[in-house]
Amino acid sequence: MRFSGLRILKEGLTGNRGWQPHWRDPAPKPEYDIVIIGGGGHGLATAYYLAKEHGLTNVAVLEKGYIGGGNVGRNTTIVRANYNLPGNSEFYSHSLKLWEGLEQDLNYNAMMSQRGVLNLFHSDGQRDYAARRGNSMAIQGDDAVLLDRDGVRRLVPYLDFDNIRFPVYGGLYHPRGGTARHDAVAWGFARGADQRGVDIIQNCEVTGIDIEAGQVRGVQTSRGAIRAKKVGIVVAGRSSQVAAMAGMRLPIESHILQAFVTEGLNPVIDHVVTFGMGHFYISQSDKGGLVFGGDLDFYASYAARGNLPMAEHVMEAAMTLMPMIGKARVLRSWGGIMDMSPDGSPVIDRTDIAGLYLNCGWCYGGFKAVPGSGNCFAHLLAQDRPHKAAARLRLDRFRTGAGIMDEEGTGAQHNLH
Ligand SMILES: Cc1cc2nc3c(=O)[nH]c(=O)nc-3n(C[C@H](O)[C@H](O)[C@H](O)COP(=O)(O)OP(=O)(O)OC[C@H]3O[C@@H](n4cnc5c(N)ncnc54)[C@H](O)[C@@H]3O)c2cc1C
């Protein structure tokens, strides 16, 4: 079933009786060539690209809950390629290019909106850093515009520019960045993979990983044993727990990140805006809700809900930057479990166990990575060599110290990223 304007018209005129489920609900087979553990954005995108680009369709995605129930359906939907340093720069640049053709590729409306991402700065030192970051982005081939105060005012006049503590000096603007509807991205990849023959199996928790003589043989699940020649672990906040099933101790800590949404309002915030002096960023959804968030709750946890001190901290930062937000009423808040790596950067790599592969460490920024991660992980699983855009995302950097990709210049410590 293909989506098109004509199809919508026809269904509208005939009582919408022709729509079908977007993917099948197959029972697990006893054996697959490749089993992907985790039906989040990254797992589903991996399965899609395995089928589409490598012709590998004897593949299952095993999801313990339902598609879209994890972080892929909980994030604040920001997509961008404005990283500063090699390793992340080329990877996120690759991912953004995939985003740009994604809806046509998937034949699915993911509501991709390149409305621009504006990172504000509030001091001379921050301006210098923004200029360096913008130059790195330009060298990578991505777009960056350094705006002075008046340039920012033209884009976002509603900020408190003369705040006594944090006056706005300017901003680094990334016009190709923006937002996409998070759960639609998961559904689009699920549908695309399913149409190519991949089995997407929900309510199927992996409870063990079978390994014989250093070679992976399959997985144990809540729906029985499944044999597999290759297994990919793509479980975001549960990475440490699932890797432990294979006897691995990962350099990953799980922390909670919260988000908030207000009641629907008339269009007021046209871009994604981030505060440079506090933990606050915001955009407006197509339904009108102001969607915003801040920093991690600063302790390791698997509870997918947030704490009140961080909620207060985020609201204070919001009021500092844009006092008008005080009139909006917050409808909901929620939390997701982040797989925090020590350097704030991800891993797409083989493990020491033959046939077992790992995709993790996305921290609070893995939504924008979904197409790039799936594309590169599929390449690794199919060809046993890294994709060039993900060549530096190696696991052993945490053992050797070589190749650490310090995302924020804060050092190699989980709770600083
Ligand atoms: C509040 C919040 C805001 C965010 N904002 C942004 C943003 O604006 N931009 C951005 O780029 N990123 C953002 N992120 C981060 C981004 O959402 C994540 O990095 C990314 O979604 C993680 O990858 P995933 O989609 O594959 O994860 P998930 O959707 O969590 O997928 C992992 C899946 O593995 C499944 N699983 C776990 N254990 C097992 C098991 N034993 N067996 C089978 N299945 C299992 C889980 O049920 C889950 O569905 C945000 C995250 C949160 C929580």
PDB file of N, CA, C and O and ligand atoms in Angstrom, residues 37-44 62-80 83 92 204-207 234-239 241-242 245 256-259 281 334-339 362-370, ligand 1:
ATOM      1  N   ILE A  37      17.994  -6.645  18.484  1.00  0.00           N
ATOM      2  CA  ILE A  37      17.313  -6.513  19.778  1.00  0.00           C
ATOM      3  C   ILE A  37      16.994  -5.036  19.983  1.00  0.00           C
ATOM      4  O   ILE A  37      17.905  -4.208  20.076  1.00  0.00           O
ATOM      5  N   GLY A  38      15.700  -4.710  20.050  1.00  0.00           N
ATOM      6  CA  GLY A  38      15.292  -3.329  20.284  1.00  0.00           C
ATOM      7  C   GLY A  38      14.598  -2.727  19.073  1.00  0.00           C
ATOM      8  O   GLY A  38      15.202  -2.532  18.021  1.00  0.00           O
ATOM      9  N   GLY A  39      13.301  -2.455  19.227  1.00  0.00           N
ATOM     10  CA  GLY A  39      12.522  -1.848  18.144  1.00  0.00           C
ATOM     11  C   GLY A  39      12.318  -0.371  18.364  1.00  0.00           C
ATOM     12  O   GLY A  39      11.211   0.158  18.226  1.00  0.00           O
ATOM     13  N   GLY A  40      13.393   0.339  18.716  1.00  0.00           N
ATOM     14  CA  GLY A  40      13.341   1.800  18.740  1.00  0.00           C
ATOM     15  C   GLY A  40      13.700   2.325  17.358  1.00  0.00           C
ATOM     16  O   GLY A  40      13.757   1.571  16.372  1.00  0.00           O
ATOM     17  N   GLY A  41      13.962   3.622  17.292  1.00  0.00           N
ATOM     18  CA  GLY A  41      14.303   4.223  16.006  1.00  0.00           C
ATOM     19  C   GLY A  41      15.520   3.556  15.379  1.00  0.00           C
ATOM     20  O   GLY A  41      15.521   3.231  14.183  1.00  0.00           O
ATOM     21  N   HIS A  42      16.546   3.338  16.190  1.00  0.00           N
ATOM     22  CA  HIS A  42      17.806   2.816  15.638  1.00  0.00           C
ATOM     23  C   HIS A  42      17.662   1.374  15.162  1.00  0.00           C
ATOM     24  O   HIS A  42      18.192   1.003  14.114  1.00  0.00           O
ATOM     25  N   GLY A  43      16.955   0.549  15.943  1.00  0.00           N
ATOM     26  CA  GLY A  43      16.781  -0.854  15.548  1.00  0.00           C
ATOM     27  C   GLY A  43      15.958  -0.971  14.276  1.00  0.00           C
ATOM     28  O   GLY A  43      16.293  -1.745  13.367  1.00  0.00           O
ATOM     29  N   LEU A  44      14.886  -0.194  14.199  1.00  0.00           N
ATOM     30  CA  LEU A  44      14.010  -0.268  13.019  1.00  0.00           C
ATOM     31  C   LEU A  44      14.720   0.275  11.782  1.00  0.00           C
ATOM     32  O   LEU A  44      14.607  -0.291  10.691  1.00  0.00           O
ATOM     33  N   LEU A  62      13.302  -7.611  17.475  1.00  0.00           N
ATOM     34  CA  LEU A  62      12.594  -8.076  18.677  1.00  0.00           C
ATOM     35  C   LEU A  62      12.424  -6.899  19.629  1.00  0.00           C
ATOM     36  O   LEU A  62      13.409  -6.289  20.064  1.00  0.00           O
ATOM     37  N   GLU A  63      11.188  -6.584  19.942  1.00  0.00           N
ATOM     38  CA  GLU A  63      10.892  -5.420  20.800  1.00  0.00           C
ATOM     39  C   GLU A  63      10.110  -5.895  22.025  1.00  0.00           C
ATOM     40  O   GLU A  63       9.072  -6.533  21.889  1.00  0.00           O
ATOM     41  N   LYS A  64      10.600  -5.550  23.196  1.00  0.00           N
ATOM     42  CA  LYS A  64       9.938  -6.062  24.402  1.00  0.00           C
ATOM     43  C   LYS A  64       8.591  -5.403  24.650  1.00  0.00           C
ATOM     44  O   LYS A  64       7.710  -5.988  25.263  1.00  0.00           O
ATOM     45  N   GLY A  65       8.407  -4.191  24.195  1.00  0.00           N
ATOM     46  CA  GLY A  65       7.122  -3.507  24.363  1.00  0.00           C
ATOM     47  C   GLY A  65       6.446  -3.338  23.011  1.00  0.00           C
ATOM     48  O   GLY A  65       6.251  -4.287  22.276  1.00  0.00           O
ATOM     49  N   TYR A  66       6.125  -2.082  22.703  1.00  0.00           N
ATOM     50  CA  TYR A  66       5.510  -1.791  21.409  1.00  0.00           C
ATOM     51  C   TYR A  66       6.368  -0.769  20.656  1.00  0.00           C
ATOM     52  O   TYR A  66       7.126  -0.010  21.268  1.00  0.00           O
ATOM     53  N   ILE A  67       6.215  -0.775  19.343  1.00  0.00           N
ATOM     54  CA  ILE A  67       7.006   0.121  18.502  1.00  0.00           C
ATOM     55  C   ILE A  67       6.686   1.583  18.837  1.00  0.00           C
ATOM     56  O   ILE A  67       5.515   1.982  18.810  1.00  0.00           O
ATOM     57  N   GLY A  68       7.711   2.330  19.163  1.00  0.00           N
ATOM     58  CA  GLY A  68       7.529   3.752  19.488  1.00  0.00           C
ATOM     59  C   GLY A  68       7.372   4.006  20.979  1.00  0.00           C
ATOM     60  O   GLY A  68       7.218   5.146  21.389  1.00  0.00           O
ATOM     61  N   GLY A  69       7.420   2.962  21.796  1.00  0.00           N
ATOM     62  CA  GLY A  69       7.212   3.136  23.238  1.00  0.00           C
ATOM     63  C   GLY A  69       8.454   3.573  23.993  1.00  0.00           C
ATOM     64  O   GLY A  69       8.374   3.964  25.151  1.00  0.00           O
ATOM     65  N   GLY A  70       9.606   3.488  23.356  1.00  0.00           N
ATOM     66  CA  GLY A  70      10.853   3.878  24.017  1.00  0.00           C
ATOM     67  C   GLY A  70      11.187   5.337  23.739  1.00  0.00           C
ATOM     68  O   GLY A  70      10.296   6.172  23.491  1.00  0.00           O
ATOM     69  N   ASN A  71      12.463   5.630  23.763  1.00  0.00           N
ATOM     70  CA  ASN A  71      12.887   7.020  23.591  1.00  0.00           C
ATOM     71  C   ASN A  71      12.509   7.598  22.237  1.00  0.00           C
ATOM     72  O   ASN A  71      12.355   8.815  22.103  1.00  0.00           O
ATOM     73  N   VAL A  72      12.374   6.723  21.244  1.00  0.00           N
ATOM     74  CA  VAL A  72      12.057   7.272  19.921  1.00  0.00           C
ATOM     75  C   VAL A  72      10.715   8.002  19.940  1.00  0.00           C
ATOM     76  O   VAL A  72      10.501   8.928  19.160  1.00  0.00           O
ATOM     77  N   GLY A  73       9.824   7.613  20.853  1.00  0.00           N
ATOM     78  CA  GLY A  73       8.546   8.307  20.962  1.00  0.00           C
ATOM     79  C   GLY A  73       8.490   9.265  22.140  1.00  0.00           C
ATOM     80  O   GLY A  73       7.410   9.743  22.500  1.00  0.00           O
ATOM     81  N   ARG A  74       9.628   9.539  22.772  1.00  0.00           N
ATOM     82  CA  ARG A  74       9.629  10.378  23.977  1.00  0.00           C
ATOM     83  C   ARG A  74      10.497  11.618  23.835  1.00  0.00           C
ATOM     84  O   ARG A  74      10.613  12.414  24.764  1.00  0.00           O
ATOM     85  N   ASN A  75      11.157  11.759  22.703  1.00  0.00           N
ATOM     86  CA  ASN A  75      12.140  12.851  22.618  1.00  0.00           C
ATOM     87  C   ASN A  75      11.493  14.156  22.156  1.00  0.00           C
ATOM     88  O   ASN A  75      10.303  14.209  21.852  1.00  0.00           O
ATOM     89  N   THR A  76      12.309  15.186  22.101  1.00  0.00           N
ATOM     90  CA  THR A  76      11.795  16.503  21.729  1.00  0.00           C
ATOM     91  C   THR A  76      12.019  16.796  20.238  1.00  0.00           C
ATOM     92  O   THR A  76      11.965  17.951  19.821  1.00  0.00           O
ATOM     93  N   THR A  77      12.317  15.773  19.486  1.00  0.00           N
ATOM     94  CA  THR A  77      12.216  15.720  18.015  1.00  0.00           C
ATOM     95  C   THR A  77      13.212  16.599  17.244  1.00  0.00           C
ATOM     96  O   THR A  77      12.996  16.891  16.081  1.00  0.00           O
ATOM     97  N   ILE A  78      14.272  17.013  17.893  1.00  0.00           N
ATOM     98  CA  ILE A  78      15.187  17.945  17.202  1.00  0.00           C
ATOM     99  C   ILE A  78      16.188  17.184  16.341  1.00  0.00           C
ATOM    100  O   ILE A  78      16.780  16.198  16.772  1.00  0.00           O
ATOM    101  N   VAL A  79      16.338  17.689  15.138  1.00  0.00           N
ATOM    102  CA  VAL A  79      17.214  17.101  14.139  1.00  0.00           C
ATOM    103  C   VAL A  79      18.223  18.170  13.736  1.00  0.00           C
ATOM    104  O   VAL A  79      17.822  19.302  13.451  1.00  0.00           O
ATOM    105  N   ARG A  80      19.511  17.840  13.715  1.00  0.00           N
ATOM    106  CA  ARG A  80      20.509  18.859  13.374  1.00  0.00           C
ATOM    107  C   ARG A  80      21.833  18.198  13.038  1.00  0.00           C
ATOM    108  O   ARG A  80      22.051  17.026  13.357  1.00  0.00           O
ATOM    109  N   TYR A  83      27.604  19.647  14.939  1.00  0.00           N
ATOM    110  CA  TYR A  83      28.652  19.194  15.865  1.00  0.00           C
ATOM    111  C   TYR A  83      29.982  19.830  15.484  1.00  0.00           C
ATOM    112  O   TYR A  83      30.216  20.228  14.340  1.00  0.00           O
ATOM    113  N   TYR A  92      26.918  12.962  11.947  1.00  0.00           N
ATOM    114  CA  TYR A  92      25.625  13.662  11.991  1.00  0.00           C
ATOM    115  C   TYR A  92      25.327  14.375  10.666  1.00  0.00           C
ATOM    116  O   TYR A  92      24.165  14.577  10.310  1.00  0.00           O
ATOM    117  N   CYS A 204       8.113  -9.034  22.755  1.00  0.00           N
ATOM    118  CA  CYS A 204       9.069 -10.139  22.712  1.00  0.00           C
ATOM    119  C   CYS A 204      10.367  -9.660  23.367  1.00  0.00           C
ATOM    120  O   CYS A 204      11.210  -9.030  22.712  1.00  0.00           O
ATOM    121  N   GLU A 205      10.486  -9.932  24.647  1.00  0.00           N
ATOM    122  CA  GLU A 205      11.657  -9.447  25.392  1.00  0.00           C
ATOM    123  C   GLU A 205      12.811 -10.429  25.280  1.00  0.00           C
ATOM    124  O   GLU A 205      12.628 -11.635  25.491  1.00  0.00           O
ATOM    125  N   VAL A 206      13.983  -9.927  24.968  1.00  0.00           N
ATOM    126  CA  VAL A 206      15.173 -10.777  24.975  1.00  0.00           C
ATOM    127  C   VAL A 206      15.628 -10.924  26.422  1.00  0.00           C
ATOM    128  O   VAL A 206      15.822  -9.924  27.130  1.00  0.00           O
ATOM    129  N   THR A 207      15.777 -12.185  26.838  1.00  0.00           N
ATOM    130  CA  THR A 207      16.143 -12.449  28.235  1.00  0.00           C
ATOM    131  C   THR A 207      17.527 -13.082  28.361  1.00  0.00           C
ATOM    132  O   THR A 207      18.052 -13.217  29.459  1.00  0.00           O
ATOM    133  N   VAL A 234      20.575  -3.005  20.187  1.00  0.00           N
ATOM    134  CA  VAL A 234      20.231  -1.597  19.876  1.00  0.00           C
ATOM    135  C   VAL A 234      19.142  -1.168  20.855  1.00  0.00           C
ATOM    136  O   VAL A 234      18.022  -0.845  20.453  1.00  0.00           O
ATOM    137  N   VAL A 235      19.457  -1.151  22.141  1.00  0.00           N
ATOM    138  CA  VAL A 235      18.399  -0.986  23.135  1.00  0.00           C
ATOM    139  C   VAL A 235      18.523   0.301  23.957  1.00  0.00           C
ATOM    140  O   VAL A 235      17.914   0.425  25.024  1.00  0.00           O
ATOM    141  N   ALA A 236      19.296   1.269  23.476  1.00  0.00           N
ATOM    142  CA  ALA A 236      19.392   2.595  24.087  1.00  0.00           C
ATOM    143  C   ALA A 236      19.589   2.500  25.614  1.00  0.00           C
ATOM    144  O   ALA A 236      20.586   1.967  26.071  1.00  0.00           O
ATOM    145  N   GLY A 237      18.630   2.971  26.405  1.00  0.00           N
ATOM    146  CA  GLY A 237      18.795   3.051  27.856  1.00  0.00           C
ATOM    147  C   GLY A 237      18.995   1.712  28.548  1.00  0.00           C
ATOM    148  O   GLY A 237      19.400   1.663  29.711  1.00  0.00           O
ATOM    149  N   ARG A 238      18.713   0.625  27.859  1.00  0.00           N
ATOM    150  CA  ARG A 238      18.893  -0.714  28.457  1.00  0.00           C
ATOM    151  C   ARG A 238      20.178  -1.383  27.967  1.00  0.00           C
ATOM    152  O   ARG A 238      20.337  -2.601  28.142  1.00  0.00           O
ATOM    153  N   SER A 239      21.065  -0.630  27.352  1.00  0.00           N
ATOM    154  CA  SER A 239      22.257  -1.224  26.739  1.00  0.00           C
ATOM    155  C   SER A 239      23.089  -2.016  27.738  1.00  0.00           C
ATOM    156  O   SER A 239      23.515  -3.141  27.439  1.00  0.00           O
ATOM    157  N   GLN A 241      22.235  -3.459  30.509  1.00  0.00           N
ATOM    158  CA  GLN A 241      21.561  -4.680  30.969  1.00  0.00           C
ATOM    159  C   GLN A 241      21.600  -5.768  29.897  1.00  0.00           C
ATOM    160  O   GLN A 241      21.854  -6.934  30.198  1.00  0.00           O
ATOM    161  N   VAL A 242      21.355  -5.401  28.654  1.00  0.00           N
ATOM    162  CA  VAL A 242      21.320  -6.426  27.603  1.00  0.00           C
ATOM    163  C   VAL A 242      22.739  -6.908  27.288  1.00  0.00           C
ATOM    164  O   VAL A 242      22.971  -8.111  27.113  1.00  0.00           O
ATOM    165  N   MET A 245      23.967  -9.624  29.422  1.00  0.00           N
ATOM    166  CA  MET A 245      23.526 -10.988  29.084  1.00  0.00           C
ATOM    167  C   MET A 245      24.600 -11.715  28.272  1.00  0.00           C
ATOM    168  O   MET A 245      24.597 -12.937  28.190  1.00  0.00           O
ATOM    169  N   ILE A 256      18.088   9.771  33.406  1.00  0.00           N
ATOM    170  CA  ILE A 256      16.773  10.212  32.912  1.00  0.00           C
ATOM    171  C   ILE A 256      16.866  11.613  32.314  1.00  0.00           C
ATOM    172  O   ILE A 256      17.522  12.493  32.863  1.00  0.00           O
ATOM    173  N   LEU A 257      16.193  11.772  31.188  1.00  0.00           N
ATOM    174  CA  LEU A 257      16.022  13.115  30.603  1.00  0.00           C
ATOM    175  C   LEU A 257      14.528  13.392  30.512  1.00  0.00           C
ATOM    176  O   LEU A 257      13.756  12.541  30.054  1.00  0.00           O
ATOM    177  N   GLN A 258      14.122  14.579  30.956  1.00  0.00           N
ATOM    178  CA  GLN A 258      12.704  14.937  30.949  1.00  0.00           C
ATOM    179  C   GLN A 258      12.368  15.876  29.791  1.00  0.00           C
ATOM    180  O   GLN A 258      13.238  16.560  29.261  1.00  0.00           O
ATOM    181  N   ALA A 259      11.095  15.918  29.456  1.00  0.00           N
ATOM    182  CA  ALA A 259      10.596  16.903  28.497  1.00  0.00           C
ATOM    183  C   ALA A 259       9.217  17.365  28.956  1.00  0.00           C
ATOM    184  O   ALA A 259       8.565  16.706  29.781  1.00  0.00           O
ATOM    185  N   TYR A 281      15.761  24.365  26.060  1.00  0.00           N
ATOM    186  CA  TYR A 281      15.621  24.496  24.601  1.00  0.00           C
ATOM    187  C   TYR A 281      14.152  24.301  24.280  1.00  0.00           C
ATOM    188  O   TYR A 281      13.421  23.661  25.038  1.00  0.00           O
ATOM    189  N   TRP A 334       7.344  14.118  30.919  1.00  0.00           N
ATOM    190  CA  TRP A 334       7.666  12.687  30.887  1.00  0.00           C
ATOM    191  C   TRP A 334       9.176  12.536  30.897  1.00  0.00           C
ATOM    192  O   TRP A 334       9.905  13.541  30.806  1.00  0.00           O
ATOM    193  N   GLY A 335       9.630  11.311  31.013  1.00  0.00           N
ATOM    194  CA  GLY A 335      11.073  11.073  31.009  1.00  0.00           C
ATOM    195  C   GLY A 335      11.427   9.883  30.142  1.00  0.00           C
ATOM    196  O   GLY A 335      10.579   9.031  29.845  1.00  0.00           O
ATOM    197  N   GLY A 336      12.654   9.831  29.705  1.00  0.00           N
ATOM    198  CA  GLY A 336      13.172   8.687  28.949  1.00  0.00           C
ATOM    199  C   GLY A 336      14.536   8.304  29.511  1.00  0.00           C
ATOM    200  O   GLY A 336      15.185   9.111  30.188  1.00  0.00           O
ATOM    201  N   ILE A 337      14.942   7.069  29.238  1.00  0.00           N
ATOM    202  CA  ILE A 337      16.188   6.550  29.819  1.00  0.00           C
ATOM    203  C   ILE A 337      17.316   6.687  28.797  1.00  0.00           C
ATOM    204  O   ILE A 337      17.285   6.057  27.736  1.00  0.00           O
ATOM    205  N   MET A 338      18.288   7.526  29.126  1.00  0.00           N
ATOM    206  CA  MET A 338      19.379   7.840  28.198  1.00  0.00           C
ATOM    207  C   MET A 338      20.571   6.912  28.431  1.00  0.00           C
ATOM    208  O   MET A 338      20.973   6.694  29.570  1.00  0.00           O
ATOM    209  N   ASP A 339      21.163   6.433  27.340  1.00  0.00           N
ATOM    210  CA  ASP A 339      22.374   5.616  27.438  1.00  0.00           C
ATOM    211  C   ASP A 339      23.580   6.544  27.332  1.00  0.00           C
ATOM    212  O   ASP A 339      24.066   6.840  26.248  1.00  0.00           O
ATOM    213  N   TRP A 362      23.944   6.848  22.776  1.00  0.00           N
ATOM    214  CA  TRP A 362      23.382   8.000  22.045  1.00  0.00           C
ATOM    215  C   TRP A 362      23.068   9.174  22.955  1.00  0.00           C
ATOM    216  O   TRP A 362      22.670  10.242  22.492  1.00  0.00           O
ATOM    217  N   CYS A 363      23.181   8.962  24.232  1.00  0.00           N
ATOM    218  CA  CYS A 363      22.972  10.043  25.200  1.00  0.00           C
ATOM    219  C   CYS A 363      21.621  10.725  24.947  1.00  0.00           C
ATOM    220  O   CYS A 363      20.654  10.044  24.675  1.00  0.00           O
ATOM    221  N   TYR A 364      21.592  12.053  25.000  1.00  0.00           N
ATOM    222  CA  TYR A 364      20.313  12.762  24.819  1.00  0.00           C
ATOM    223  C   TYR A 364      20.123  13.198  23.372  1.00  0.00           C
ATOM    224  O   TYR A 364      19.261  14.009  23.078  1.00  0.00           O
ATOM    225  N   GLY A 365      20.958  12.674  22.442  1.00  0.00           N
ATOM    226  CA  GLY A 365      20.913  13.209  21.081  1.00  0.00           C
ATOM    227  C   GLY A 365      20.726  12.184  19.990  1.00  0.00           C
ATOM    228  O   GLY A 365      21.088  12.424  18.842  1.00  0.00           O
ATOM    229  N   GLY A 366      20.124  11.049  20.316  1.00  0.00           N
ATOM    230  CA  GLY A 366      20.085   9.981  19.327  1.00  0.00           C
ATOM    231  C   GLY A 366      18.916  10.013  18.364  1.00  0.00           C
ATOM    232  O   GLY A 366      18.858   9.193  17.448  1.00  0.00           O
ATOM    233  N   PHE A 367      17.969  10.939  18.533  1.00  0.00           N
ATOM    234  CA  PHE A 367      16.863  10.959  17.567  1.00  0.00           C
ATOM    235  C   PHE A 367      17.363  11.427  16.203  1.00  0.00           C
ATOM    236  O   PHE A 367      17.070  10.817  15.176  1.00  0.00           O
ATOM    237  N   LYS A 368      18.136  12.492  16.213  1.00  0.00           N
ATOM    238  CA  LYS A 368      18.666  13.006  14.946  1.00  0.00           C
ATOM    239  C   LYS A 368      19.563  11.978  14.262  1.00  0.00           C
ATOM    240  O   LYS A 368      19.819  12.057  13.068  1.00  0.00           O
ATOM    241  N   ALA A 369      20.038  11.013  15.054  1.00  0.00           N
ATOM    242  CA  ALA A 369      20.965  10.012  14.527  1.00  0.00           C
ATOM    243  C   ALA A 369      20.254   8.826  13.883  1.00  0.00           C
ATOM    244  O   ALA A 369      20.910   7.976  13.282  1.00  0.00           O
ATOM    245  N   VAL A 370      18.927   8.751  14.031  1.00  0.00           N
ATOM    246  CA  VAL A 370      18.215   7.519  13.661  1.00  0.00           C
ATOM    247  C   VAL A 370      18.555   7.028  12.243  1.00  0.00           C
ATOM    248  O   VAL A 370      19.021   5.896  12.081  1.00  0.00           O
TER     249      VAL A 370
HETATM  250  C1  LIG B   1      13.006  13.729  26.855  1.00  0.00           C
HETATM  251  C2  LIG B   1      13.935  13.383  25.738  1.00  0.00           C
HETATM  252  C3  LIG B   1      14.264  14.328  24.792  1.00  0.00           C
HETATM  253  C4  LIG B   1      15.124  14.014  23.749  1.00  0.00           C
HETATM  254  N1  LIG B   1      15.323  14.934  22.774  1.00  0.00           N
HETATM  255  C5  LIG B   1      16.064  14.620  21.697  1.00  0.00           C
HETATM  256  C6  LIG B   1      16.156  15.534  20.619  1.00  0.00           C
HETATM  257  O1  LIG B   1      15.507  16.576  20.617  1.00  0.00           O
HETATM  258  N2  LIG B   1      16.956  15.210  19.570  1.00  0.00           N
HETATM  259  C7  LIG B   1      17.660  14.053  19.552  1.00  0.00           C
HETATM  260  O2  LIG B   1      18.406  13.845  18.596  1.00  0.00           O
HETATM  261  N3  LIG B   1      17.551  13.128  20.543  1.00  0.00           N
HETATM  262  C8  LIG B   1      16.760  13.384  21.607  1.00  0.00           C
HETATM  263  N4  LIG B   1      16.604  12.462  22.614  1.00  0.00           N
HETATM  264  C9  LIG B   1      17.363  11.204  22.567  1.00  0.00           C
HETATM  265  C10 LIG B   1      16.768  10.146  21.659  1.00  0.00           C
HETATM  266  O3  LIG B   1      15.372  10.033  21.876  1.00  0.00           O
HETATM  267  C11 LIG B   1      17.450   8.789  21.922  1.00  0.00           C
HETATM  268  O4  LIG B   1      18.857   8.935  21.897  1.00  0.00           O
HETATM  269  C12 LIG B   1      17.079   7.739  20.882  1.00  0.00           C
HETATM  270  O5  LIG B   1      15.689   7.698  20.663  1.00  0.00           O
HETATM  271  C13 LIG B   1      17.576   6.377  21.349  1.00  0.00           C
HETATM  272  O6  LIG B   1      17.499   5.410  20.345  1.00  0.00           O
HETATM  273  P1  LIG B   1      16.185   4.510  20.050  1.00  0.00           P
HETATM  274  O7  LIG B   1      15.196   5.339  19.337  1.00  0.00           O
HETATM  275  O8  LIG B   1      16.627   3.311  19.314  1.00  0.00           O
HETATM  276  O9  LIG B   1      15.729   4.163  21.513  1.00  0.00           O
HETATM  277  P2  LIG B   1      14.397   3.482  22.066  1.00  0.00           P
HETATM  278  O10 LIG B   1      13.194   3.991  21.370  1.00  0.00           O
HETATM  279  O11 LIG B   1      14.447   3.594  23.541  1.00  0.00           O
HETATM  280  O12 LIG B   1      14.581   1.969  21.600  1.00  0.00           O
HETATM  281  C14 LIG B   1      15.192   0.950  22.371  1.00  0.00           C
HETATM  282  C15 LIG B   1      14.181  -0.183  22.428  1.00  0.00           C
HETATM  283  O13 LIG B   1      14.807  -1.337  22.986  1.00  0.00           O
HETATM  284  C16 LIG B   1      13.778  -2.047  23.660  1.00  0.00           C
HETATM  285  N5  LIG B   1      14.390  -3.014  24.565  1.00  0.00           N
HETATM  286  C17 LIG B   1      15.112  -2.761  25.684  1.00  0.00           C
HETATM  287  N6  LIG B   1      15.478  -3.911  26.261  1.00  0.00           N
HETATM  288  C18 LIG B   1      15.003  -4.916  25.481  1.00  0.00           C
HETATM  289  C19 LIG B   1      15.040  -6.335  25.556  1.00  0.00           C
HETATM  290  N7  LIG B   1      15.659  -6.965  26.567  1.00  0.00           N
HETATM  291  N8  LIG B   1      14.425  -7.054  24.587  1.00  0.00           N
HETATM  292  C20 LIG B   1      13.781  -6.440  23.546  1.00  0.00           C
HETATM  293  N9  LIG B   1      13.684  -5.095  23.452  1.00  0.00           N
HETATM  294  C21 LIG B   1      14.298  -4.354  24.395  1.00  0.00           C
HETATM  295  C22 LIG B   1      13.011  -0.946  24.384  1.00  0.00           C
HETATM  296  O14 LIG B   1      11.724  -1.379  24.771  1.00  0.00           O
HETATM  297  C23 LIG B   1      12.998   0.157  23.340  1.00  0.00           C
HETATM  298  O15 LIG B   1      11.796   0.161  22.571  1.00  0.00           O
HETATM  299  C24 LIG B   1      15.725  12.727  23.674  1.00  0.00           C
HETATM  300  C25 LIG B   1      15.386  11.765  24.614  1.00  0.00           C
HETATM  301  C26 LIG B   1      14.482  12.067  25.626  1.00  0.00           C
HETATM  302  C27 LIG B   1      14.078  11.017  26.616  1.00  0.00           C
END
